[in-house]
RNA sequence: UCCUCCUUAGCUCAGUCGGUUAGAGCACCUGACUGUUAAUCAGGGGGUCCCUGGUUCGAGCCCAGGAGGGGGAGCCA
């Protein structure tokens, strides 16, 4: 007999038929004569109610406890009770895997996210994390779908890299040398010529530079892979291992780049709204519940669903860095000296400034462009004013920077000059510079932090709760 | 890395001014109840008060150090 998933059973397509159902027990309730078992198999946030009437002895039901894996055969019927349209009238129930209620950590009540983080191997079985990871899956699929529909080529850029020139942060060393007794050079340094690759290697901090090489042949490419940063960051929006999406487009300028990023973000949110509405509704209720315990001022104006609907149906705000500085300097907030950090042209925007722009001033996602060249990376294209570069950051309410991108400097002389200024050796990036020597063209791209996107869509406040097993400083459990 | 808060039952948390035997809700176990919706009702078991040291007649509470966790900042996606 073929197993049917809970999601399909709840549609009622097999009403009246005998069905086979497998899953995990969420709760059991009832009395001597009839028991109700809520079963979830991860296919949907909703449980299917299994009814075990008096022909099941108490003894035969005693191992059906929260967390146990069971297999049920029975008839799918319209429910006699309220709260669900269909239920399964059981004819046989097999306990496939017991879960000792004395030691099983999950209970049929709400747990704190912090506690669940400590039992990340079991937290998938909760409503909240079930919803989060179904949404994550849908968003990942939507990423590929979006780019595939647009004719982008999915490119696998290397995980291990010998280049540390990108400057996007501290890197994790990859080595097979004996850490207690490494080979040394004449002047006492570790001799990486002896190492596996014959040189010092690290885990990638970005696939962008390699992505640019591919874009110079396929026109439009994207990467979607793991990224590693050895920064000692302890925040709700940083991970040492995270997933990043990096499209790179030949013959794109900054505006086309921003247009694509906005279309992309709206597309994947809309896709999640269409395919995971119940999950998002549940997560929204969770947030609303959480909000009740907060002071009035900190409460959300919109529900999660309203926020997402708003984002997909309204244009993102677009301002230049210079305009953003003007807005901040002329704000009442600034005049009342409520910013901890001062604002002036040339300094990077602090978190509090970004939050003000996004959450107080515009109240929607904001694309900030044309930053001073000195606070941005060497590969960004110099604007005609000679002091700003064609950079763009997309700032999202509650998350901050969700996208960082730019039009790339395609002019060899200017690029080399910029590399010299920041101390990057030409010979280390000879292959990168070759794309400017041979058939170079204007091009642009951006990086989107996938977990930050999942945070935005699920409303989860801590990035550690939107990746299955988070890697952060001092923590690589599971 | 810096600032700040927290750590008491399986979970969430209370614990007065330093004072006798450390509490509640939920969970769990036992019993009751013929359709429940985190079922309900009654009873029961359950504690290294994070660790180490100190002050004190006496420490869950005060002091010092350490560990773990949360939030904020920086770095960024």
XYZ file of C-alpha atoms (C1' of nucleotides) in Angstrom:
555
model
C 0.000 0.000 0.000
C 1.287 3.415 -1.003
C 1.963 5.954 1.740
C 0.160 9.292 1.376
C 1.608 12.517 2.781
C -0.394 14.506 5.317
C -0.552 17.495 2.980
C -2.360 15.434 0.357
C -4.634 13.697 2.854
C -5.765 17.066 4.177
C -6.855 18.024 0.670
C -9.409 15.233 0.994
C -8.736 13.713 -2.411
C -8.824 10.191 -0.987
C -11.928 10.630 1.122
C -13.620 7.328 1.935
C -10.593 5.293 0.875
C -8.227 3.265 3.003
C -4.945 5.159 3.364
C -1.465 4.561 4.766
C -0.075 7.414 6.832
C 3.403 7.709 8.364
C 4.744 10.454 10.557
C 5.576 11.698 14.033
C 3.181 12.171 16.933
C 2.676 15.756 18.067
C 0.049 15.131 20.765
C -2.286 12.434 21.924
C -5.414 13.204 23.913
C -8.586 11.410 24.820
C -9.927 8.862 27.247
C -10.521 5.152 27.761
C -12.864 4.968 24.792
C -11.431 7.209 22.129
C -8.028 8.779 21.486
C -6.981 11.505 19.101
C -3.461 11.467 17.759
C -2.131 14.503 15.917
C 0.386 13.318 13.318
C 2.806 15.490 11.378
C 5.128 14.349 8.600
C 6.694 17.673 7.643
C 4.802 18.009 4.378
C 2.731 20.835 5.856
C 2.459 22.748 9.092
C -0.922 21.123 9.706
C -1.343 17.862 11.568
C -3.624 15.056 10.578
C -5.902 13.764 13.326
C -5.899 10.008 13.720
C -8.870 8.620 15.662
C -8.319 5.422 17.652
C -11.621 4.162 19.037
C -12.330 1.545 21.729
C -11.051 -1.371 19.688
C -7.553 -0.127 20.528
C -6.548 -1.185 24.034
C -4.831 1.265 26.345
C -1.815 -1.047 26.260
C -1.553 -0.831 22.467
C -1.555 2.968 22.610
C 0.839 3.504 25.488
C 3.917 3.987 23.286
C 2.152 6.571 21.181
C 3.694 9.575 22.858
C 4.854 12.966 21.648
C 7.768 12.452 19.255
C 7.164 8.777 18.399
C 7.214 7.665 14.750
C 4.072 5.792 13.774
C 2.518 4.114 10.764
C -1.260 4.165 10.506
C -3.715 2.369 8.248
C -7.280 3.630 8.257
C -10.078 5.270 6.403
C -9.916 8.954 5.477
C -13.257 10.436 6.545
C -14.836 13.821 7.091
C -14.130 14.826 10.679
C -16.903 14.601 13.259
C -15.159 17.200 15.397
C -14.416 20.845 14.789
C -10.962 22.137 13.904
C -10.208 19.928 10.903
C -12.048 18.893 7.770
C -10.670 15.360 7.560
C -9.371 12.708 9.896
C -8.238 9.108 9.682
C -10.337 6.463 11.421
C -7.555 4.027 12.325
C -7.805 0.298 11.730
C -4.199 -0.434 12.707
C -1.382 1.598 14.236
C 2.247 0.516 14.371
C 4.784 2.327 16.548
C 7.817 2.454 14.262
C 10.084 4.302 16.667
C 9.349 5.042 20.303
C 10.162 8.344 22.031
C 10.498 7.969 25.786
C 8.363 10.811 27.189
C 10.600 11.054 30.263
C 13.633 12.000 28.216
C 12.292 13.354 24.912
C 13.095 17.063 25.141
C 10.228 18.426 23.063
C 6.880 18.889 24.711
C 3.510 19.769 23.347
C 3.941 23.373 24.342
C 5.963 26.341 23.199
C 9.692 26.286 23.872
C 12.050 29.245 23.736
C 14.074 29.662 20.550
C 17.240 29.664 22.664
C 16.408 26.261 24.135
C 15.543 24.845 20.718
C 18.867 26.116 19.360
C 20.593 23.845 21.861
C 18.642 20.866 20.489
C 18.922 21.862 16.841
C 18.858 18.185 15.841
C 15.247 17.960 17.040
C 13.941 21.453 16.420
C 12.872 20.610 12.849
C 9.971 18.803 14.506
C 8.440 21.981 15.902
C 5.841 24.092 14.130
C 8.115 27.120 14.023
C 11.179 25.439 12.575
C 9.097 23.268 10.294
C 7.662 26.456 8.831
C 11.042 28.223 8.681
C 12.763 25.419 6.795
C 9.901 24.809 4.413
C 10.053 28.515 3.570
C 13.835 28.310 3.230
C 13.459 25.436 0.791
C 10.889 27.323 -1.248
C 13.057 30.434 -1.395
C 16.062 28.386 -2.553
C 13.994 26.810 -5.287
C 12.614 30.211 -6.289
C 16.160 31.547 -6.646
C 16.997 28.914 -9.234
C 13.624 29.306 -10.921
C 14.017 33.071 -11.281
C 17.450 32.935 -12.824
C 16.638 29.936 -14.961
C 13.623 31.727 -16.436
C 15.898 34.643 -17.292
C 18.473 32.472 -19.020
C 21.180 32.829 -16.382
C 23.772 30.047 -16.112
C 24.210 28.547 -12.653
C 27.965 28.552 -12.041
C 29.782 26.589 -9.329
C 32.654 28.747 -8.210
C 35.344 27.163 -6.028
C 34.976 26.636 -2.289
C 38.719 26.437 -1.763
C 40.641 29.410 -3.021
C 44.229 30.603 -3.025
C 43.140 34.178 -3.518
C 42.790 36.352 -0.474
C 42.676 39.551 -2.463
C 38.963 40.148 -2.309
C 39.214 41.628 1.119
C 35.716 40.656 2.211
C 36.883 39.532 5.626
C 39.026 37.121 7.613
C 39.387 33.690 6.033
C 39.491 30.100 7.244
C 42.792 28.406 6.377
C 42.571 25.102 4.529
C 45.587 22.892 5.086
C 46.731 19.289 5.419
C 49.952 20.262 7.211
C 50.568 18.855 10.684
C 49.583 21.699 13.001
C 51.936 20.508 15.745
C 54.944 20.218 13.460
C 54.540 22.166 10.212
C 57.395 22.384 7.691
C 59.228 25.679 8.022
C 61.049 27.894 5.555
C 64.587 29.161 6.201
C 63.273 32.206 8.034
C 60.980 30.223 10.319
C 57.655 30.783 8.572
C 55.236 27.908 7.832
C 56.243 26.614 4.391
C 53.010 26.397 2.430
C 54.915 25.220 -0.630
C 54.817 21.878 1.215
C 51.046 22.053 1.671
C 48.449 20.126 -0.326
C 48.014 22.769 -3.022
C 51.591 24.004 -2.898
C 50.453 27.343 -1.566
C 48.360 28.783 1.254
C 44.656 28.204 0.648
C 41.440 29.291 2.330
C 37.694 28.802 2.197
C 36.003 31.254 -0.132
C 34.573 34.528 1.138
C 32.902 35.265 -2.214
C 32.513 33.728 -5.628
C 32.307 37.117 -7.283
C 35.713 37.347 -8.925
C 35.338 33.915 -10.513
C 31.730 34.771 -11.348
C 32.938 37.762 -13.348
C 35.146 35.463 -15.429
C 32.146 33.308 -16.343
C 29.955 36.316 -17.105
C 32.517 37.317 -19.738
C 31.422 34.246 -21.705
C 27.833 33.415 -20.737
C 26.662 37.026 -20.332
C 24.502 36.277 -17.303
C 25.481 33.881 -14.522
C 24.752 33.357 -10.857
C 26.298 31.445 -8.029
C 24.488 30.042 -5.019
C 26.775 28.357 -2.565
C 28.317 28.324 0.880
C 30.507 31.195 1.942
C 32.851 31.366 4.917
C 33.986 34.300 7.010
C 36.227 33.889 10.031
C 35.125 37.174 11.590
C 34.547 37.187 15.314
C 31.010 38.426 14.785
C 28.430 37.843 17.480
C 25.214 39.304 16.150
C 21.743 38.201 15.096
C 22.690 38.656 11.427
C 26.147 37.076 11.032
C 27.260 33.490 10.522
C 30.716 32.033 9.923
C 29.179 29.742 7.283
C 26.328 31.088 5.226
C 24.854 30.827 1.743
C 25.172 33.622 -0.758
C 23.637 34.260 -4.152
C 25.850 36.222 -6.526
C 24.585 37.085 -10.002
C 26.993 38.716 -12.429
C 25.804 40.276 -15.685
C 27.820 41.422 -18.684
C 26.693 44.669 -20.336
C 24.753 45.746 -17.218
C 25.165 49.133 -15.600
C 24.312 50.064 -12.017
C 20.671 50.879 -12.702
C 20.076 47.590 -14.536
C 21.778 45.868 -11.625
C 19.458 47.526 -9.097
C 16.412 46.787 -11.246
C 17.343 43.119 -11.389
C 17.952 42.903 -7.643
C 14.572 44.470 -6.888
C 12.754 42.215 -9.341
C 14.587 39.199 -7.924
C 13.719 39.935 -4.303
C 10.066 40.530 -5.135
C 9.922 37.371 -7.221
C 11.189 35.026 -4.529
C 9.012 36.610 -1.830
C 5.963 36.318 -4.060
C 6.853 32.701 -4.767
C 7.025 31.952 -1.040
C 3.712 33.740 -0.446
C 2.115 31.564 -3.095
C 3.598 28.255 -1.971
C 4.013 28.608 1.795
C 1.175 30.846 2.810
C 0.126 28.721 5.792
C 3.698 28.602 7.083
C 4.052 32.361 6.762
C 0.688 32.925 8.418
C 1.773 30.739 11.319
C 5.076 32.587 11.650
C 3.158 35.863 11.550
C 0.923 34.740 14.411
C 4.007 33.736 16.342
C 5.451 37.217 15.890
C 2.169 38.880 16.837
C 2.126 36.798 20.016
C 5.714 37.770 20.757
C 4.854 41.431 20.109
C 2.258 41.428 22.871
C 4.980 41.219 25.483
C 6.835 44.191 24.013
C 6.328 47.877 24.801
C 3.934 49.650 22.430
C 6.738 51.557 20.686
C 8.635 48.458 19.598
C 5.627 46.675 18.161
C 5.284 46.083 14.448
C 2.881 48.252 12.506
C 2.161 45.502 9.996
C 1.769 41.763 10.337
C 4.371 39.616 8.610
C 1.974 38.850 5.780
C 1.089 42.527 5.335
C 4.755 43.476 5.321
C 5.590 40.958 2.598
C 2.544 41.902 0.520
C 3.595 45.525 0.853
C 7.160 44.829 -0.258
C 6.151 42.907 -3.379
C 3.602 45.494 -4.467
C 5.567 48.717 -3.952
C 8.694 50.124 -5.555
C 11.835 50.141 -3.461
C 13.047 53.620 -2.590
C 16.210 54.682 -4.419
C 18.595 57.312 -3.110
C 22.236 58.103 -3.581
C 24.587 57.983 -0.636
C 24.855 61.768 -0.837
C 21.070 62.156 -0.661
C 20.931 59.702 2.238
C 23.450 61.775 4.172
C 21.337 64.893 3.509
C 18.201 63.161 4.788
C 19.991 62.066 7.941
C 21.601 65.441 8.639
C 18.281 67.262 8.144
C 16.278 64.813 10.265
C 14.787 65.779 13.608
C 16.444 62.687 14.965
C 19.830 64.171 14.063
C 18.972 67.643 15.323
C 17.914 66.196 18.660
C 21.299 64.433 18.740
C 19.698 61.021 19.008
C 22.303 59.320 16.811
C 25.173 57.838 18.705
C 27.488 58.235 15.715
C 27.864 61.487 13.828
C 26.888 61.756 10.182
C 28.936 63.483 7.521
C 29.771 62.919 3.867
C 32.518 60.329 3.589
C 31.756 58.157 6.612
C 30.100 54.787 6.257
C 26.484 54.537 7.356
C 26.141 52.994 10.809
C 23.432 50.467 11.673
C 21.420 53.150 13.444
C 21.526 55.365 10.337
C 20.440 52.548 8.045
C 17.637 51.650 10.419
C 16.467 55.270 10.545
C 16.339 55.522 6.751
C 14.551 52.221 6.275
C 12.310 51.943 9.318
C 11.520 55.569 10.185
C 12.003 57.709 7.084
C 11.031 55.555 4.069
C 9.354 52.603 5.806
C 10.228 50.306 2.919
C 13.301 48.680 1.366
C 15.832 51.264 0.205
C 18.510 51.023 -2.474
C 21.410 53.323 -1.623
C 23.818 53.978 -4.502
C 27.042 55.801 -5.306
C 29.068 55.558 -2.115
C 32.410 57.320 -1.557
C 35.123 55.220 -3.134
C 37.223 55.067 0.028
C 34.650 53.034 1.970
C 34.019 50.490 -0.794
C 35.896 47.632 -2.477
C 38.586 48.103 -5.120
C 36.638 46.484 -7.968
C 33.750 48.954 -7.930
C 33.521 51.275 -10.922
C 34.702 54.844 -10.372
C 32.043 57.432 -11.189
C 32.743 60.485 -13.334
C 32.891 62.703 -10.233
C 36.098 60.883 -9.295
C 35.062 60.468 -5.664
C 32.182 58.004 -5.666
C 31.798 54.484 -7.043
C 28.849 52.762 -8.723
C 27.946 50.740 -5.641
C 24.547 49.798 -4.329
C 23.330 48.406 -1.039
C 19.772 47.255 -0.468
C 18.602 47.841 3.079
C 15.616 45.931 4.402
C 13.494 46.789 7.462
C 14.576 44.794 10.498
C 17.510 43.154 8.746
C 19.734 45.934 7.451
C 21.959 45.233 4.483
C 20.506 42.354 2.518
C 22.248 43.024 -0.790
C 25.621 44.544 -1.616
C 26.584 45.066 -5.224
C 28.122 47.320 -7.822
C 28.979 47.967 -11.400
C 32.519 46.626 -11.768
C 35.509 48.635 -12.910
C 36.094 47.383 -16.454
C 38.795 49.930 -17.335
C 42.159 48.224 -16.848
C 44.201 51.315 -16.019
C 41.751 52.570 -13.394
C 41.397 49.100 -11.863
C 45.167 48.619 -11.593
C 45.533 52.072 -10.094
C 42.864 51.285 -7.498
C 44.481 47.950 -6.621
C 47.805 49.685 -6.053
C 46.129 52.200 -3.776
C 44.701 49.492 -1.536
C 47.779 47.253 -1.663
C 46.647 44.361 -3.830
C 49.381 42.867 -6.006
C 48.637 42.709 -9.718
C 50.353 39.325 -10.077
C 47.936 37.736 -7.564
C 44.955 38.647 -9.739
C 46.510 38.302 -13.196
C 43.576 36.145 -14.299
C 41.054 38.709 -13.097
C 42.850 41.492 -14.917
C 42.917 39.363 -18.102
C 39.157 39.831 -18.435
C 39.848 43.566 -18.764
C 42.609 42.910 -21.295
C 40.652 40.557 -23.552
C 37.144 41.510 -24.532
C 36.344 43.426 -21.392
C 32.982 45.109 -21.135
C 30.867 46.987 -18.625
C 29.330 44.559 -16.174
C 27.703 44.472 -12.779
C 26.512 42.115 -10.081
C 25.506 41.780 -6.480
C 25.578 39.440 -3.511
C 22.477 38.548 -1.556
C 22.788 36.911 1.856
C 20.402 34.001 1.637
C 19.876 33.628 5.400
C 19.086 37.329 5.721
C 16.497 36.868 3.023
C 15.030 33.898 4.915
C 14.982 36.051 8.050
C 13.081 38.742 6.225
C 10.438 36.383 4.868
C 9.991 34.346 8.065
C 10.321 37.291 10.451
C 12.860 35.366 12.537
C 14.989 37.796 14.537
C 18.113 35.657 14.846
C 20.006 34.367 11.815
C 20.926 31.230 13.800
C 17.278 30.207 13.572
C 17.044 30.175 9.774
C 19.957 27.816 8.996
C 19.737 24.198 10.181
C 23.023 24.051 12.085
C 24.526 27.497 12.600
C 28.280 28.007 12.710
C 29.257 30.961 14.861
C 32.334 31.799 16.948
C 32.812 29.103 19.612
C 30.007 26.990 18.195
C 30.094 24.185 15.614
C 27.815 21.703 17.390
C 25.955 19.082 15.320
C 36.740 42.131 19.999
C 33.875 45.789 23.152
C 29.360 47.064 26.137
C 25.232 45.010 28.714
C 21.861 41.452 30.791
C 20.938 36.431 32.221
C 21.987 31.215 34.406
C 16.905 28.122 40.345
C 12.773 21.075 38.643
C 12.495 18.213 31.845
C 10.597 23.469 29.992
C 9.105 28.748 31.286
C 9.879 31.409 35.476
C 8.989 33.452 40.975
C 12.062 33.494 45.278
C 10.992 39.756 50.079
C 16.228 42.574 54.149
C 21.286 37.158 54.034
C 17.571 33.268 58.262
C 13.926 27.086 59.672
C 12.129 21.861 55.167
C 13.491 26.381 47.875
C 8.012 27.450 45.126
C 4.330 28.008 40.761
C 2.516 26.853 35.811
C 3.351 23.441 32.016
C 5.509 18.537 31.068
C 5.890 13.437 33.237
C 3.540 9.219 36.255
C -1.251 7.311 38.542
C -6.524 7.686 38.530
C -11.368 9.795 36.526
C -14.073 11.109 32.082
C -17.537 8.240 25.231
C -15.404 13.268 20.064
C -10.761 15.769 21.975
C -8.289 20.520 19.702
C -1.435 22.728 23.620
C -8.451 18.385 26.090
C -10.176 18.805 31.217
C -10.314 17.352 36.602
C -7.858 14.983 41.137
C -3.410 13.045 43.245
C 1.988 11.901 43.003
C 7.255 11.848 41.933
C 11.000 15.278 40.532
C 16.467 20.231 42.728
C 24.764 19.770 41.946
C 19.892 26.979 42.941
C 25.947 27.017 36.260
C 31.227 26.026 38.393
C 35.347 27.338 41.795
C 36.897 30.116 45.805
C 35.750 33.863 49.542
C 32.847 36.924 53.388
C 29.361 35.384 57.346
C 26.940 32.014 63.165
C 24.222 31.215 58.532
C 24.584 32.242 51.134
C 19.842 30.632 45.779
C 20.604 35.889 47.548
C 26.805 39.465 49.042
C 32.205 39.557 46.791
C 36.103 37.619 43.183
C 37.365 34.534 39.153
C 35.650 31.124 35.398
C 32.046 28.721 31.963
C 27.617 28.927 29.001
C 23.696 31.800 26.798
C 20.773 36.367 25.226
C 20.696 41.473 23.386
C 23.424 45.761 21.387
C 28.018 47.708 18.669
C 31.961 46.922 15.069
C 33.070 43.860 10.572
C 29.541 42.482 6.550
C 25.754 39.330 3.323
